[in-house]
Tab-separated table of C-alpha atoms in Angstrom:
chain	number	residue	atom	x	y	z
L	884	ASP	CA	11.773	-1.153	-0.972
L	885	SER	CA	8.386	-1.244	-2.708
L	886	GLY	CA	8.118	-5.047	-2.597
L	887	VAL	CA	7.975	-5.306	-6.402
L	888	THR	CA	10.973	-7.215	-7.753
L	889	GLN	CA	12.254	-6.891	-11.295
L	890	THR	CA	15.012	-8.782	-13.051
L	891	PRO	CA	17.378	-8.209	-14.687
L	892	LYS	CA	18.325	-4.729	-13.518
L	893	HIS	CA	20.466	-4.058	-16.578
L	894	LEU	CA	20.526	-5.690	-19.978
L	895	ILE	CA	22.507	-4.939	-23.117
L	896	THR	CA	21.552	-6.731	-26.299
L	897	ALA	CA	21.863	-6.383	-30.045
L	898	THR	CA	19.266	-5.278	-32.550
L	899	GLY	CA	17.052	-8.087	-33.747
L	900	GLN	CA	17.368	-10.049	-30.528
L	901	ARG	CA	14.680	-11.063	-28.034
L	902	VAL	CA	14.689	-10.489	-24.275
L	903	THR	CA	12.434	-11.347	-21.367
L	904	LEU	CA	11.929	-9.092	-18.377
L	905	ARG	CA	10.565	-10.609	-15.206
L	906	CYS	CA	8.462	-9.123	-12.428
L	907	SER	CA	7.289	-10.419	-9.059
L	908	PRO	CA	4.499	-8.295	-7.589
L	909	ARG	CA	4.076	-7.355	-3.952
L	910	SER	CA	2.702	-10.115	-1.786
L	911	GLY	CA	-1.080	-10.110	-2.100
L	912	ASP	CA	-1.219	-7.896	-5.187
L	913	LEU	CA	-3.160	-9.379	-8.089
L	914	SER	CA	-2.657	-6.619	-10.662
L	915	VAL	CA	0.571	-6.183	-12.572
L	916	TYR	CA	1.315	-3.246	-14.855
L	917	TRP	CA	4.161	-2.678	-17.300
L	918	TYR	CA	5.450	0.780	-18.192
L	919	GLN	CA	8.151	1.990	-20.544
L	920	GLN	CA	10.177	5.109	-19.845
L	921	SER	CA	12.233	6.455	-22.707
L	922	LEU	CA	13.876	9.859	-22.982
L	923	ASP	CA	11.526	11.209	-25.607
L	924	GLN	CA	8.261	9.539	-24.571
L	925	GLY	CA	8.147	9.811	-20.809
L	926	LEU	CA	6.397	7.099	-18.801
L	927	GLN	CA	4.074	5.144	-21.058
L	928	PHE	CA	1.642	2.460	-19.966
L	929	LEU	CA	2.074	-0.787	-21.874
L	930	ILE	CA	-0.242	-3.418	-20.435
L	931	GLN	CA	-2.027	-4.603	-17.283
L	932	TYR	CA	-2.812	-8.099	-16.039
L	933	TYR	CA	-5.099	-9.065	-13.220
L	934	ASN	CA	-4.957	-12.543	-11.739
L	935	GLY	CA	-3.600	-13.999	-14.954
L	936	GLU	CA	-5.832	-12.202	-17.416
L	937	GLU	CA	-5.132	-9.185	-19.576
L	938	ARG	CA	-7.174	-6.219	-18.324
L	939	ALA	CA	-5.933	-3.154	-20.176
L	940	LYS	CA	-3.669	-2.434	-23.082
L	941	GLY	CA	-1.806	0.755	-23.791
L	942	ASN	CA	0.873	1.694	-26.278
L	943	ILE	CA	2.377	-1.752	-26.558
L	944	LEU	CA	4.009	-2.683	-29.839
L	945	GLU	CA	3.074	-5.919	-31.617
L	946	ARG	CA	6.689	-7.058	-31.159
L	947	PHE	CA	6.103	-6.975	-27.415
L	948	SER	CA	4.014	-9.410	-25.419
L	949	ALA	CA	3.381	-10.125	-21.785
L	950	GLN	CA	1.769	-12.690	-19.567
L	951	GLN	CA	0.995	-13.271	-15.915
L	952	PHE	CA	1.492	-16.742	-14.524
L	953	PRO	CA	-0.548	-18.640	-11.899
L	954	ASP	CA	1.941	-17.645	-9.205
L	955	LEU	CA	1.210	-14.015	-10.261
L	956	HIS	CA	4.665	-13.186	-11.516
L	957	SER	CA	4.717	-11.565	-14.932
L	958	GLU	CA	7.044	-11.518	-17.899
L	959	LEU	CA	7.397	-8.933	-20.641
L	960	ASN	CA	8.828	-10.321	-23.866
L	961	LEU	CA	10.453	-7.926	-26.303
L	962	SER	CA	11.383	-9.295	-29.713
L	963	SER	CA	13.028	-8.059	-32.924
L	964	LEU	CA	14.588	-5.349	-30.829
L	965	GLU	CA	15.362	-1.974	-32.340
L	966	LEU	CA	17.588	0.829	-31.117
L	967	GLY	CA	14.488	2.804	-30.161
L	968	ASP	CA	13.430	0.118	-27.700
L	969	SER	CA	16.232	1.176	-25.387
L	970	ALA	CA	14.449	2.353	-22.259
L	971	LEU	CA	13.774	1.759	-18.607
L	972	TYR	CA	10.982	-0.778	-18.205
L	973	PHE	CA	8.994	-0.673	-15.006
L	974	CYS	CA	6.711	-3.219	-13.496
L	975	ALA	CA	4.151	-2.125	-10.941
L	976	SER	CA	1.552	-3.892	-8.869
L	977	SER	CA	-1.596	-3.171	-6.904
L	978	VAL	CA	-4.218	-5.086	-5.013
L	979	ALA	CA	-7.202	-4.435	-7.232
L	980	THR	CA	-7.960	-4.276	-10.890
L	981	ARG	CA	-10.023	-1.138	-10.811
L	982	ALA	CA	-9.049	2.257	-9.522
L	983	GLY	CA	-10.535	2.964	-6.191
L	984	PRO	CA	-9.786	4.091	-2.684
L	985	GLY	CA	-6.645	2.544	-1.365
L	986	ASN	CA	-5.539	1.025	-4.646
L	987	THR	CA	-2.033	2.434	-4.480
L	988	ILE	CA	0.209	1.307	-7.313
L	989	TYR	CA	3.782	0.401	-6.345
L	990	PHE	CA	6.689	0.351	-8.774
L	991	GLY	CA	9.709	-1.873	-8.996
L	992	GLU	CA	13.208	-0.515	-9.548
L	993	GLY	CA	13.011	-1.063	-13.285
L	994	SER	CA	15.006	-2.932	-15.888
L	995	TRP	CA	17.399	-0.864	-17.958
L	996	LEU	CA	17.452	-2.175	-21.522
L	997	THR	CA	20.088	-0.971	-23.950
L	998	VAL	CA	19.859	-2.131	-27.562
L	999	VAL	CA	23.072	-1.709	-29.537
P	1424	GLY	CA	-8.326	9.201	-21.360
P	1425	ILE	CA	-7.288	11.458	-18.560
P	1426	GLN	CA	-4.652	14.125	-19.248
P	1427	VAL	CA	-2.100	15.134	-16.620
P	1428	GLU	CA	-0.054	18.310	-16.799
P	1429	GLN	CA	2.710	19.369	-14.445
P	1430	SER	CA	4.420	22.661	-13.801
P	1431	PRO	CA	7.014	23.956	-13.722
P	1432	PRO	CA	8.988	21.618	-15.989
P	1433	ASP	CA	12.277	22.574	-14.344
P	1434	LEU	CA	13.153	24.044	-10.981
P	1435	ILE	CA	16.467	24.973	-9.415
P	1436	LEU	CA	16.543	25.665	-5.696
P	1437	GLN	CA	19.165	26.503	-3.173
P	1438	GLU	CA	19.329	24.124	-0.239
P	1439	GLY	CA	16.888	25.173	2.467
P	1440	ALA	CA	14.391	26.780	0.114
P	1441	ASN	CA	10.737	25.807	-0.186
P	1442	SER	CA	8.893	24.928	-3.378
P	1443	THR	CA	5.467	24.081	-4.736
P	1444	LEU	CA	4.907	21.736	-7.649
P	1445	ARG	CA	1.578	21.675	-9.423
P	1446	CYS	CA	-0.369	18.936	-11.180
P	1447	ASN	CA	-3.521	19.604	-13.217
P	1448	PHE	CA	-5.733	16.811	-14.451
P	1449	SER	CA	-8.456	16.851	-17.043
P	1450	ASP	CA	-11.142	14.729	-15.437
P	1451	SER	CA	-12.347	13.301	-12.161
P	1452	VAL	CA	-9.773	11.020	-10.613
P	1453	ASN	CA	-10.102	7.848	-8.592
P	1454	ASN	CA	-6.424	7.708	-7.794
P	1455	LEU	CA	-3.725	10.336	-7.709
P	1456	GLN	CA	-0.154	9.602	-6.724
P	1457	TRP	CA	3.039	11.612	-6.466
P	1458	PHE	CA	6.365	9.938	-7.178
P	1459	HIS	CA	9.993	10.941	-6.893
P	1460	GLN	CA	12.365	9.483	-9.458
P	1461	ASN	CA	15.869	9.656	-8.068
P	1462	PRO	CA	19.015	10.007	-10.207
P	1463	TRP	CA	19.350	6.209	-10.268
P	1464	GLY	CA	15.948	5.849	-11.921
P	1465	GLN	CA	14.011	4.496	-8.969
P	1466	LEU	CA	10.371	5.587	-8.761
P	1467	ILE	CA	9.495	6.150	-5.148
P	1468	ASN	CA	5.938	6.532	-3.926
P	1469	LEU	CA	5.482	9.794	-2.068
P	1470	PHE	CA	1.743	10.121	-1.645
P	1471	TYR	CA	-1.504	8.443	-2.562
P	1472	ILE	CA	-3.812	11.444	-2.473
P	1473	PRO	CA	-6.988	11.478	-4.590
P	1474	SER	CA	-8.310	14.208	-2.288
P	1475	GLY	CA	-7.405	16.082	0.858
P	1476	THR	CA	-4.056	16.838	2.435
P	1477	LYS	CA	-1.268	14.605	3.674
P	1478	GLN	CA	2.098	15.291	5.206
P	1479	ASN	CA	5.205	13.189	5.462
P	1480	GLY	CA	8.142	14.961	7.045
P	1481	ARG	CA	9.235	17.893	4.894
P	1482	LEU	CA	6.829	16.905	2.137
P	1483	SER	CA	3.131	17.525	1.996
P	1484	ALA	CA	0.503	17.255	-0.709
P	1485	THR	CA	-2.940	18.642	-1.277
P	1486	THR	CA	-5.462	17.566	-3.889
P	1487	VAL	CA	-8.533	19.650	-4.646
P	1488	ALA	CA	-10.487	17.140	-6.690
P	1489	THR	CA	-13.356	19.506	-7.508
P	1490	GLU	CA	-10.919	21.941	-9.123
P	1491	ARG	CA	-8.806	19.172	-10.676
P	1492	TYR	CA	-5.393	19.971	-9.303
P	1493	SER	CA	-2.886	18.710	-6.811
P	1494	LEU	CA	0.074	20.449	-5.186
P	1495	LEU	CA	3.250	18.978	-3.766
P	1496	TYR	CA	5.086	21.103	-1.213
P	1497	ILE	CA	8.739	20.592	-0.417
P	1498	SER	CA	10.033	22.518	2.555
P	1499	SER	CA	13.646	23.089	3.605
P	1500	SER	CA	14.866	21.351	0.470
P	1501	GLN	CA	17.966	19.163	0.571
P	1502	THR	CA	20.274	18.000	-2.199
P	1503	THR	CA	18.809	14.517	-1.822
P	1504	ASP	CA	15.465	15.939	-2.978
P	1505	SER	CA	16.907	16.366	-6.466
P	1506	GLY	CA	15.359	14.301	-9.226
P	1507	VAL	CA	12.134	14.263	-11.156
P	1508	TYR	CA	8.747	14.516	-9.480
P	1509	PHE	CA	5.840	12.867	-11.242
P	1510	CYS	CA	2.157	13.185	-10.698
P	1511	ALA	CA	0.051	10.295	-11.986
P	1512	ALA	CA	-3.685	9.767	-12.005
P	1513	THR	CA	-6.330	7.255	-12.919
P	1514	GLY	CA	-9.777	8.107	-14.138
P	1515	THR	CA	-12.261	5.343	-14.841
P	1516	ALA	CA	-9.473	3.030	-16.015
P	1517	SER	CA	-7.121	1.469	-13.503
P	1518	LYS	CA	-3.884	2.397	-15.237
P	1519	LEU	CA	-1.940	5.401	-14.034
P	1520	THR	CA	-1.394	8.191	-16.538
P	1521	PHE	CA	1.754	10.145	-15.812
P	1522	GLY	CA	2.490	13.795	-16.278
P	1523	THR	CA	5.748	14.854	-17.896
P	1524	GLY	CA	7.316	15.598	-14.537
P	1525	THR	CA	9.100	18.466	-12.783
P	1526	ARG	CA	12.872	18.178	-12.783
P	1527	LEU	CA	14.204	19.563	-9.500
P	1528	GLN	CA	17.801	20.413	-8.804
P	1529	VAL	CA	18.775	21.457	-5.297
P	1530	THR	CA	22.148	23.146	-5.036
P	1531	LEU	CA	24.369	23.876	-2.044
């Protein structure tokens, strides 16, 4: 158990709908990262938050948004869903915002999203 | 950004065999991690190893930062070792960049 909790574990929804994925980081971790893993794209970084503020942005679509709340949990909102958004979405957390010695990044078990 | 390449892409081993997985990266790294993704999709941390050598049971890893590569050794492989092994690294940014993985299948 990495200590990173993601809900829901599985989600099936229709095209055009909106879903919210939730993540609770490890106790004491201030950074939260979101990754998308699809069959044809591998593991892609979406976005990072540190202590409530956006710190880095990757290949995140405009239809997707995220935020980190004062209690440090994070939510990833996916809207106007398309078939191609079907993927495994991972949340990860670490202590620091910048890479450095000891800043191991731990991953949750992921949320499987299927868009039909 | 940093580029991460892994080889081989696929590997089939008989139970009990040893293997070496390789990860090359394009720039200096501040963080390098190895992960095992099991058949259920879970990403499990194996090593945090930006440099040096570490061992954990039948697994060990070595990173030679000056030559920009890391190796993951699996000894006496077991069927439970099957899955995909990912190497991921950070350069100056804090996000991890993943390689495309090595898919390992261990057969009886």
